[in-house]
Amino acid sequence: MSSLVERLRVRSDSRPRYSLDESDEESDLLFGKSKKSEDFEKIVRDDAKEDSCNACGESGNLLVCETCTYEYHPKCLMPRLKAPLPTAWRCPKCVNPLNDIEKILDCEMRPTVADDGDASKLGSKQIFVKQYLVKWKGLSYLHCTWVPEKEFIKAYKELPRLRTKVNNFRKQMPVGNSSEDDFVPIRPEYTMVDRILACRQDDQEKEYLVKWVGLNYDECYWESESDIASFQQQIENFNRLQSRYRKLRKQKSNVRDGFDSKNKSKEFQQFEKSPEFLPGGELHPYQLEGLNFLRFSWSKQTHVILADEMGLGKTIQSIAFLASLYEENVSPHLVVAPLSTLRNWER
């Protein structure tokens, strides 16, 4: 477990963090943001680099702060800003980055580079300070970072809810050495790709919409190809499915050429006995009746609901219905089911 956490901890500690939540009413009040005021004088930062990123010093494709003279590359921000890029954006100096914290995962004393004043007192460039492991809004567990406690203390006055979040985290922290040994801040499967759902590409790099092992579909995130390069098998599976889907669409398009499917009703064929293409047994009479009911409704383009009692085989009736359509070269089908049963549906 330590190797996993360490791999997450080394992700660009030196890069600045940012906040991007233009709808946040609290930040709007704090920084005097007015939707009506368009003409205002920007804050001139003495250390701003002209036409260059304030983090890496290089030029090209820079985000310009709306309220000051700082400029950054999207990739140099922490957490990194992904496409689509905002039209109005404020840098980490103008907007408190801790406003984008989703949850606090861990806390410990960690080494960091000391300031010149502290280094002269301690006689070393490296000191240990208390830091919090943070998960950011809109980013997966791959992009968790460590934030020094002093940053939290400075933000308490501006973000009163942040103090509550820290206090709640402290209450949930394990107490005692035995509990600490078993404590896992990030479960390993949360950083493992379960499947890839979609793909998009901007001017810079290809991105994939990732479903993570052990997490629900509402926690899918867009990840750059370089961040999930070690999961080539899942990428290949996605590409193979996409290729099959494009091939099926082409076949269906060729079959439908020459007639209007909307005006031509589908012919209903009733099964008198359990279909031969269903292995492993035969359908009960009431299940066969349910199968024919589904097929008849489908032929009339009517939506239906199976309302049998529990344990009578609604699932096998649905599977038999889809299998009958597949036998007639009608595919693909979309199955929406609880996460716990998806693997069974795949099989």
PDB file of C-alpha atoms in Angstrom, residues 198-199 206 208 235-254 331-332:
ATOM      1  CA  ALA A 198     -15.674   7.026 -24.395  1.00  0.00           C
ATOM      2  CA  CYS A 199     -12.811   8.809 -26.115  1.00  0.00           C
ATOM      3  CA  LYS A 206      -6.270  11.937 -26.466  1.00  0.00           C
ATOM      4  CA  TYR A 208     -10.607   8.607 -22.176  1.00  0.00           C
ATOM      5  CA  ILE A 235      -7.655   0.707 -24.018  1.00  0.00           C
ATOM      6  CA  GLU A 236      -7.408  -2.129 -26.531  1.00  0.00           C
ATOM      7  CA  ASN A 237     -10.733  -3.569 -25.327  1.00  0.00           C
ATOM      8  CA  PHE A 238     -12.398  -0.197 -25.852  1.00  0.00           C
ATOM      9  CA  ASN A 239     -10.925   0.220 -29.333  1.00  0.00           C
ATOM     10  CA  ARG A 240     -12.016  -3.302 -30.270  1.00  0.00           C
ATOM     11  CA  LEU A 241     -15.587  -2.662 -29.099  1.00  0.00           C
ATOM     12  CA  GLN A 242     -15.678   0.640 -30.972  1.00  0.00           C
ATOM     13  CA  SER A 243     -14.521  -1.121 -34.131  1.00  0.00           C
ATOM     14  CA  ARG A 244     -17.239  -3.772 -33.751  1.00  0.00           C
ATOM     15  CA  TYR A 245     -19.862  -1.112 -33.127  1.00  0.00           C
ATOM     16  CA  ARG A 246     -18.890   0.848 -36.243  1.00  0.00           C
ATOM     17  CA  LYS A 247     -19.019  -2.375 -38.260  1.00  0.00           C
ATOM     18  CA  LEU A 248     -22.487  -3.224 -36.911  1.00  0.00           C
ATOM     19  CA  ARG A 249     -23.769   0.252 -37.700  1.00  0.00           C
ATOM     20  CA  LYS A 250     -22.508  -0.048 -41.250  1.00  0.00           C
ATOM     21  CA  GLN A 251     -24.184  -3.441 -41.647  1.00  0.00           C
ATOM     22  CA  LYS A 252     -27.492  -2.170 -40.250  1.00  0.00           C
ATOM     23  CA  SER A 253     -27.304   0.843 -42.545  1.00  0.00           C
ATOM     24  CA  ASN A 254     -26.867  -1.399 -45.575  1.00  0.00           C
ATOM     25  CA  SER A 331     -28.650  -5.717 -32.450  1.00  0.00           C
ATOM     26  CA  PRO A 332     -27.021  -4.124 -30.510  1.00  0.00           C
TER      27      PRO A 332
END
